[in-house]
Structures are given as structure tokens and as C-alpha cells.
Short mmCIF file of C-alpha atoms in Angstrom, two decimals:
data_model
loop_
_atom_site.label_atom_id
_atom_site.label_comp_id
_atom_site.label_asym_id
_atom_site.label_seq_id
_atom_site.Cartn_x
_atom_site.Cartn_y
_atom_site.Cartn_z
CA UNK A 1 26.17 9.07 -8.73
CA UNK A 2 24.23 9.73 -5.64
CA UNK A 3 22.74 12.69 -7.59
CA UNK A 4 21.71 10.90 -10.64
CA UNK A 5 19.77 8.25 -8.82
CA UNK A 6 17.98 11.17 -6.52
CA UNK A 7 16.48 12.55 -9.50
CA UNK A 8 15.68 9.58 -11.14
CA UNK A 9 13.62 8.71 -7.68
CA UNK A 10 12.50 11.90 -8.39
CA UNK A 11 11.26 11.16 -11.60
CA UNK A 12 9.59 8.04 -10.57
CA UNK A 13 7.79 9.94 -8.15
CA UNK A 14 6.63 12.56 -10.90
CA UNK A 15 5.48 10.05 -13.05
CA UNK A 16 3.62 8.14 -9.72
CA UNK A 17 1.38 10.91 -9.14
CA UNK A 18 0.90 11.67 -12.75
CA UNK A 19 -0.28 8.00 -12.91
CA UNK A 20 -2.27 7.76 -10.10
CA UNK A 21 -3.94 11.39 -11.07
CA UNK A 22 -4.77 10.02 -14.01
CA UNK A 23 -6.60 7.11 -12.77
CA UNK A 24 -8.14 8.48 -10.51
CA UNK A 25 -9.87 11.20 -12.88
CA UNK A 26 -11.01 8.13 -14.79
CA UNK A 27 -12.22 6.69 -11.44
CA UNK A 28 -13.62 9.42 -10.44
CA UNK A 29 -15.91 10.12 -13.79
CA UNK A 30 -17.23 6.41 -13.57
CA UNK A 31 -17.99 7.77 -9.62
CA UNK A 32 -20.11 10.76 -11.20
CA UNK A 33 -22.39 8.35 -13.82
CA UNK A 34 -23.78 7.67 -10.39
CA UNK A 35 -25.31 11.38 -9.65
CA UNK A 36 -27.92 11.84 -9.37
CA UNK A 37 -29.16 8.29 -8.08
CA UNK A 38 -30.17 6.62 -11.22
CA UNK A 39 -30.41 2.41 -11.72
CA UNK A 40 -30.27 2.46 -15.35
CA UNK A 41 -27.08 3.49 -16.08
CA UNK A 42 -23.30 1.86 -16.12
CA UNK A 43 -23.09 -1.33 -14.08
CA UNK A 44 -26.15 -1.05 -12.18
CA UNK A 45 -27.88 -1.60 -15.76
CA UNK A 46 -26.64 -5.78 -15.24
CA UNK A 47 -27.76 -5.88 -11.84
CA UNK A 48 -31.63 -5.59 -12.11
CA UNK A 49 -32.70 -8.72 -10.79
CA UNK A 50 -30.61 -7.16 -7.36
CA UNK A 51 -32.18 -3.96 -7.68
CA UNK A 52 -35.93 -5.18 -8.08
CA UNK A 53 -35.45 -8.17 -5.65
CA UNK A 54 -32.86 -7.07 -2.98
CA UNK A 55 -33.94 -3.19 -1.77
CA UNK A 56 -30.94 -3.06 0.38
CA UNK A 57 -28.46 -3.60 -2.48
CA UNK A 58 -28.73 -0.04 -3.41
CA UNK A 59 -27.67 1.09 -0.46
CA UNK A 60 -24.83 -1.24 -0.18
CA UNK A 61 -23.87 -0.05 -4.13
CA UNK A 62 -24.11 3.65 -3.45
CA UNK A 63 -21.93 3.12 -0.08
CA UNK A 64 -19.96 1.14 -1.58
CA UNK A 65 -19.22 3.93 -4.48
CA UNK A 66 -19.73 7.16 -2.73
CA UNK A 67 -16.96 5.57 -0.15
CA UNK A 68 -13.91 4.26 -2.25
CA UNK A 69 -13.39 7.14 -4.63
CA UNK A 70 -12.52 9.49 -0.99
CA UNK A 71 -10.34 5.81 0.02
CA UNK A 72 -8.33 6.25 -2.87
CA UNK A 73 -7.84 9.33 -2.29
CA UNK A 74 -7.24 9.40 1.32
CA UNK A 75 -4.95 6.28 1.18
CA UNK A 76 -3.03 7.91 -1.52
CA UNK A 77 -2.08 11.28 0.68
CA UNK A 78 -1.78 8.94 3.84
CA UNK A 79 0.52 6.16 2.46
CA UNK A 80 3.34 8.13 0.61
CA UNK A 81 4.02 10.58 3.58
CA UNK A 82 6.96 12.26 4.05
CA UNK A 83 8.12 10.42 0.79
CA UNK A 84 6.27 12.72 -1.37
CA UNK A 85 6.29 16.41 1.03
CA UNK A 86 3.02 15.83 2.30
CA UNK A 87 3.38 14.24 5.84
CA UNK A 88 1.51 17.09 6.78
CA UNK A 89 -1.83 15.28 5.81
CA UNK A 90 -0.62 11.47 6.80
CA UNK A 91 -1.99 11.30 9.92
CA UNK A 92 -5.51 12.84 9.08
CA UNK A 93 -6.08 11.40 5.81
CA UNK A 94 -4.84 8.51 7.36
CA UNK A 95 -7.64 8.01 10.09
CA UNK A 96 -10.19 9.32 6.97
CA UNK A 97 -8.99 5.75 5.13
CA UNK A 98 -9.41 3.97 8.21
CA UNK A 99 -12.30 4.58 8.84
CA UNK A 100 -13.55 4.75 5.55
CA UNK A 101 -12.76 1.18 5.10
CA UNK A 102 -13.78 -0.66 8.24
CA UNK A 103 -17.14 0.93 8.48
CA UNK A 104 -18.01 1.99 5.05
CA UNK A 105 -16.24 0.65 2.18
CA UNK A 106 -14.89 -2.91 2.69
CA UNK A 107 -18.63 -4.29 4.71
CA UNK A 108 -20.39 -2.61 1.76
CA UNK A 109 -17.66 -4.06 -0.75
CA UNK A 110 -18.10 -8.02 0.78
CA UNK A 111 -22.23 -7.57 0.59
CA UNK A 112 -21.62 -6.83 -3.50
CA UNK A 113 -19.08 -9.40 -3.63
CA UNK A 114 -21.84 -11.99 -2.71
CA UNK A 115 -23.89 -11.04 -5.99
CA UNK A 116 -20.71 -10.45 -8.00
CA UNK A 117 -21.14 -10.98 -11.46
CA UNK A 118 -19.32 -14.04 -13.16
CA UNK A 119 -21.05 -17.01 -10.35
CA UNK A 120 -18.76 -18.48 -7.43
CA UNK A 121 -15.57 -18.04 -8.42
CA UNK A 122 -16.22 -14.12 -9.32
CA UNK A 123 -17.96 -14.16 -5.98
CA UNK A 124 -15.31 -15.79 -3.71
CA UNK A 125 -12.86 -13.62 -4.76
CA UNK A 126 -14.94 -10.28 -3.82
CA UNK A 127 -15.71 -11.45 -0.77
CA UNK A 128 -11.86 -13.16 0.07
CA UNK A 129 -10.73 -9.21 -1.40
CA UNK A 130 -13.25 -7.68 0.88
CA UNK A 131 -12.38 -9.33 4.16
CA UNK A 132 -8.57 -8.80 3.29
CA UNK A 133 -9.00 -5.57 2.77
CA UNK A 134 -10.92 -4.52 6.11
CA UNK A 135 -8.14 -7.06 7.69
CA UNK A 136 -4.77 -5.40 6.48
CA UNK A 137 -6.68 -1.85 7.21
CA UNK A 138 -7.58 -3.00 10.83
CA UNK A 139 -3.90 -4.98 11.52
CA UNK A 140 -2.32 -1.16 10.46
CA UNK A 141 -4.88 0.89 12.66
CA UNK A 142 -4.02 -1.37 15.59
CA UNK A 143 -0.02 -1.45 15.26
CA UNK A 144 -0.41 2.68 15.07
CA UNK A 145 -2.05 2.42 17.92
CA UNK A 146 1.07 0.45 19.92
CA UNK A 147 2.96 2.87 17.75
CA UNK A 148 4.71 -0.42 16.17
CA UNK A 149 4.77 2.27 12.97
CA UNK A 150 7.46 0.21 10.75
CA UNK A 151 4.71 -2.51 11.01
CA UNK A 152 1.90 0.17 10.81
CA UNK A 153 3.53 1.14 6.84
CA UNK A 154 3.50 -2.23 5.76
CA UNK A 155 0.23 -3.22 6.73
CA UNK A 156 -1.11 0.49 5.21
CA UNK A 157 0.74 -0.48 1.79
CA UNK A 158 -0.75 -4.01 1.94
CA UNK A 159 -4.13 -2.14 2.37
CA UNK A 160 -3.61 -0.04 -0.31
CA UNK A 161 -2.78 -2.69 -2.60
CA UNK A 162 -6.35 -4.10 -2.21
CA UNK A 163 -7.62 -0.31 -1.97
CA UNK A 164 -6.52 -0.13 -5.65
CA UNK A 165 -7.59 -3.19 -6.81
CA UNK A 166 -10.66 -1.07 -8.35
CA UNK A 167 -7.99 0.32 -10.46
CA UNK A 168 -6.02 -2.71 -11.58
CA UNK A 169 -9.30 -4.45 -12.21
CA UNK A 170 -10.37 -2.25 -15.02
CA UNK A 171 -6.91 -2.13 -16.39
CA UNK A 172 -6.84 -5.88 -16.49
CA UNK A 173 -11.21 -5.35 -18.08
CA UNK A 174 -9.57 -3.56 -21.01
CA UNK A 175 -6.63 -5.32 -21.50
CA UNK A 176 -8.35 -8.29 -21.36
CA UNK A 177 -11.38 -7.72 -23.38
CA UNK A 178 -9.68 -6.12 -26.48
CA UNK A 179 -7.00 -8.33 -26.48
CA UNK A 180 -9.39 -11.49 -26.15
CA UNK A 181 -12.98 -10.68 -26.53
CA UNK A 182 -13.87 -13.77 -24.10
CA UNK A 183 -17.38 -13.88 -23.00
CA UNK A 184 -18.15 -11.36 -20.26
CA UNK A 185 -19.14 -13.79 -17.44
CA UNK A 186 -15.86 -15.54 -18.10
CA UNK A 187 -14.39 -11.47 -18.09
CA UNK A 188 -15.53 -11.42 -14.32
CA UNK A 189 -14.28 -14.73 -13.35
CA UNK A 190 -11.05 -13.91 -14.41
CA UNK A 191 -10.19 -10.05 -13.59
CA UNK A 192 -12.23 -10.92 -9.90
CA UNK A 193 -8.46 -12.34 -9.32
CA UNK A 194 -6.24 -10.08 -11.02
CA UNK A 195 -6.97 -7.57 -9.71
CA UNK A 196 -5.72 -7.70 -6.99
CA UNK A 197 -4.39 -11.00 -5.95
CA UNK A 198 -0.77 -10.08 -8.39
CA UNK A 199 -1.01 -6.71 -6.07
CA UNK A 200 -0.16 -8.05 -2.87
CA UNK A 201 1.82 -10.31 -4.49
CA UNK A 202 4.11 -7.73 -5.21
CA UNK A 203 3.35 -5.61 -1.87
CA UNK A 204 5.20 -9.03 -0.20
CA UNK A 205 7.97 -8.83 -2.51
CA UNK A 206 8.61 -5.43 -1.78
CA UNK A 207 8.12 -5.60 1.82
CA UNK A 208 10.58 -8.94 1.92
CA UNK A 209 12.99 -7.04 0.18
CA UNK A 210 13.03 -4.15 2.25
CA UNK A 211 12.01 -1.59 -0.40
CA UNK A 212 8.89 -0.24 1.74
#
């Protein structure tokens, strides 16, 4: 019995990575549209009036970006650990996601939240999602620190549920859209939430119930 339900966790795991390779090829390809620096293509090509009128909102963008494809990445290696045969990398990749996210991703992520597509509902969600996620990634950097570590893993998974909100939201985009085919603003409004706020909704259930 015992054996059986090792290598179905086993399994699970397989099909995990497999998963979360597979997303993040797709991430990483929507990433690449961005090289070299070009303002006419993808999303950038709805967000003119910020490009002409707000310099600085480049730089945010490409931060922004350029950042969170290494976060997934990084948060991925350092949040599965010895789980997975690779607590080799946790603590390094971990400190690369920290400090990815406090200084890089999540400030440039709250800016972009302020113009989000979709008006102030689209917008306060961004910006809630931002300050969450540079939260939870802060509250696990300081309880490693105290070396509170059982406190440290739950605060790193409720990071990483916000971390791949970028994922979820585009699932939910698709879903959505071909399902639906509501009118794009109304898209925004509506994925701006679910993308990540069923995420940590989850993360808590999981973390109440002991499973992480």
C-alpha cells in the first residue's frame, strides 16, 4: 500500500514538472517577443498612450518582464526542495527569488498595475497582487532569517502562488475568451482576480490542512 501511493506521489511529481515546464516554455516565448526592445509588438501594442506619455513606463515594463520569467524559475527550484532532489539549489535560487521580487519584480509589477488595462477594478487588483506579493516574499525572507523555516515554507508557497499568477492569468485569458468572447476590457476586469486571488485561496487550504 505504502508502495502504491509512493509512486503515485511520484507520478504527481512527474506530471508537476512536466506542467510547469510546459508553461513556462510558453512563458518564456511571450518573454522573447520582447527582444530586441521593440513597442509595437504583443501587449505593449495597447499601451501607447503609456509609452508616448509616461517615458518611465518602459522601464518599469521591461523590468517588470526581464525579472519574472528568472522568478518563476528561481521560485520553482527554491520552493520544491528536497521534495523534488534538488535541495542542492534551494537556498541559492532561493535568495535569487528574493531578491528578484522585493527589488525588481513586485515594485515594477505595482507601477503597471496602476495603468492596468480594464479601469479600477483591473487596477486595484494589480496593485492589491503586487503589494501581496512583495509582502508574503518579505514575511518568508525574514522568518529564514530567525530560522522559523516551517513558517519560512509557507510564506515561500504563499509567494509562489502570487509568483504564478502570470500563469493562471492567461489560463483563465483563454479559457475565458473562447468560452465567452466578452469584451476585452471586461476580459481584464475579470482574470485581474482570478488569477490569482483562487491561488492563495487554495495555498490556505493546503497550509490549514497540513499538506505543505
Amino acid at each position: 500500500m505504502l508502495s502504491i501511493k509512493r509512486n503515485i506521489l511520484n507520478i504527481l511529481k512527474i506530471l508537476l514538472i512536466i506542467g510547469f515546464a510546459y508553461f513556462f516554455w510558453l512563458m518564456l516565448k511571450i518573454t522573447l517577443e520582447y527582444i530586441p526592445l521593440d513597442t509595437n509588438v504583443s501587449f505593449l501594442m495597447i499601451k501607447q498612450t503609456e509609452v508616448v506619455e509616461r517615458p518611465e513606463y518602459l522601464y518599469f515594463f521591461y523590468t517588470h518582464v526581464y525579472t519574472s520569467i528568472f522568478v518563476l524559475l528561481a521560485g520553482f527550484l527554491a520552493i520544491l526542495r528536497k521534495d523534488f532532489g534538488i535541495k542542492h539549489f534551494h537556498k541559492n535560487a532561493g535568495k535569487i527569488y528574493i531578491f528578484l521580487i522585493l527589488f525588481l519584480a513586485a515594485p515594477s509589477g505595482i507601477y503597471m498595475g496602476i495603468f492596468a488595462n480594464g479601469g479600477f477594478l483591473s487596477k486595484i487588483s494589480f496593485v492589491i497582487l503586487g503589494c501581496l506579493w512583495w509582502f508574503s516574499t518579505f514575511k518568508a525572507y525574514q522568518l529564514a532569517r530567525q530560522k522559523k523555516f516551517t513558517e519560512h515554507k509557507q510564506w515561500m508557497w504563499r509567494s509562489f502562488a502570487f509568483t504564478i499568477s502570470a500563469i493562471t492569468l492567461r489560463m483563465w485569458k483563454v479559457f475565458i475568451v473562447y468560452l465567452f468572447h466578452p469584451n476585452p476590457m471586461d476580459v481584464y476586469q475579470i482574470i485581474a482576480w482570478l488569477g490569482w486571488v483562487q491561488n492563495i485561496i487554495l495555498i490556505e487550504y493546503l497550509i490549514t490542512k497540513k499538506h505543505i
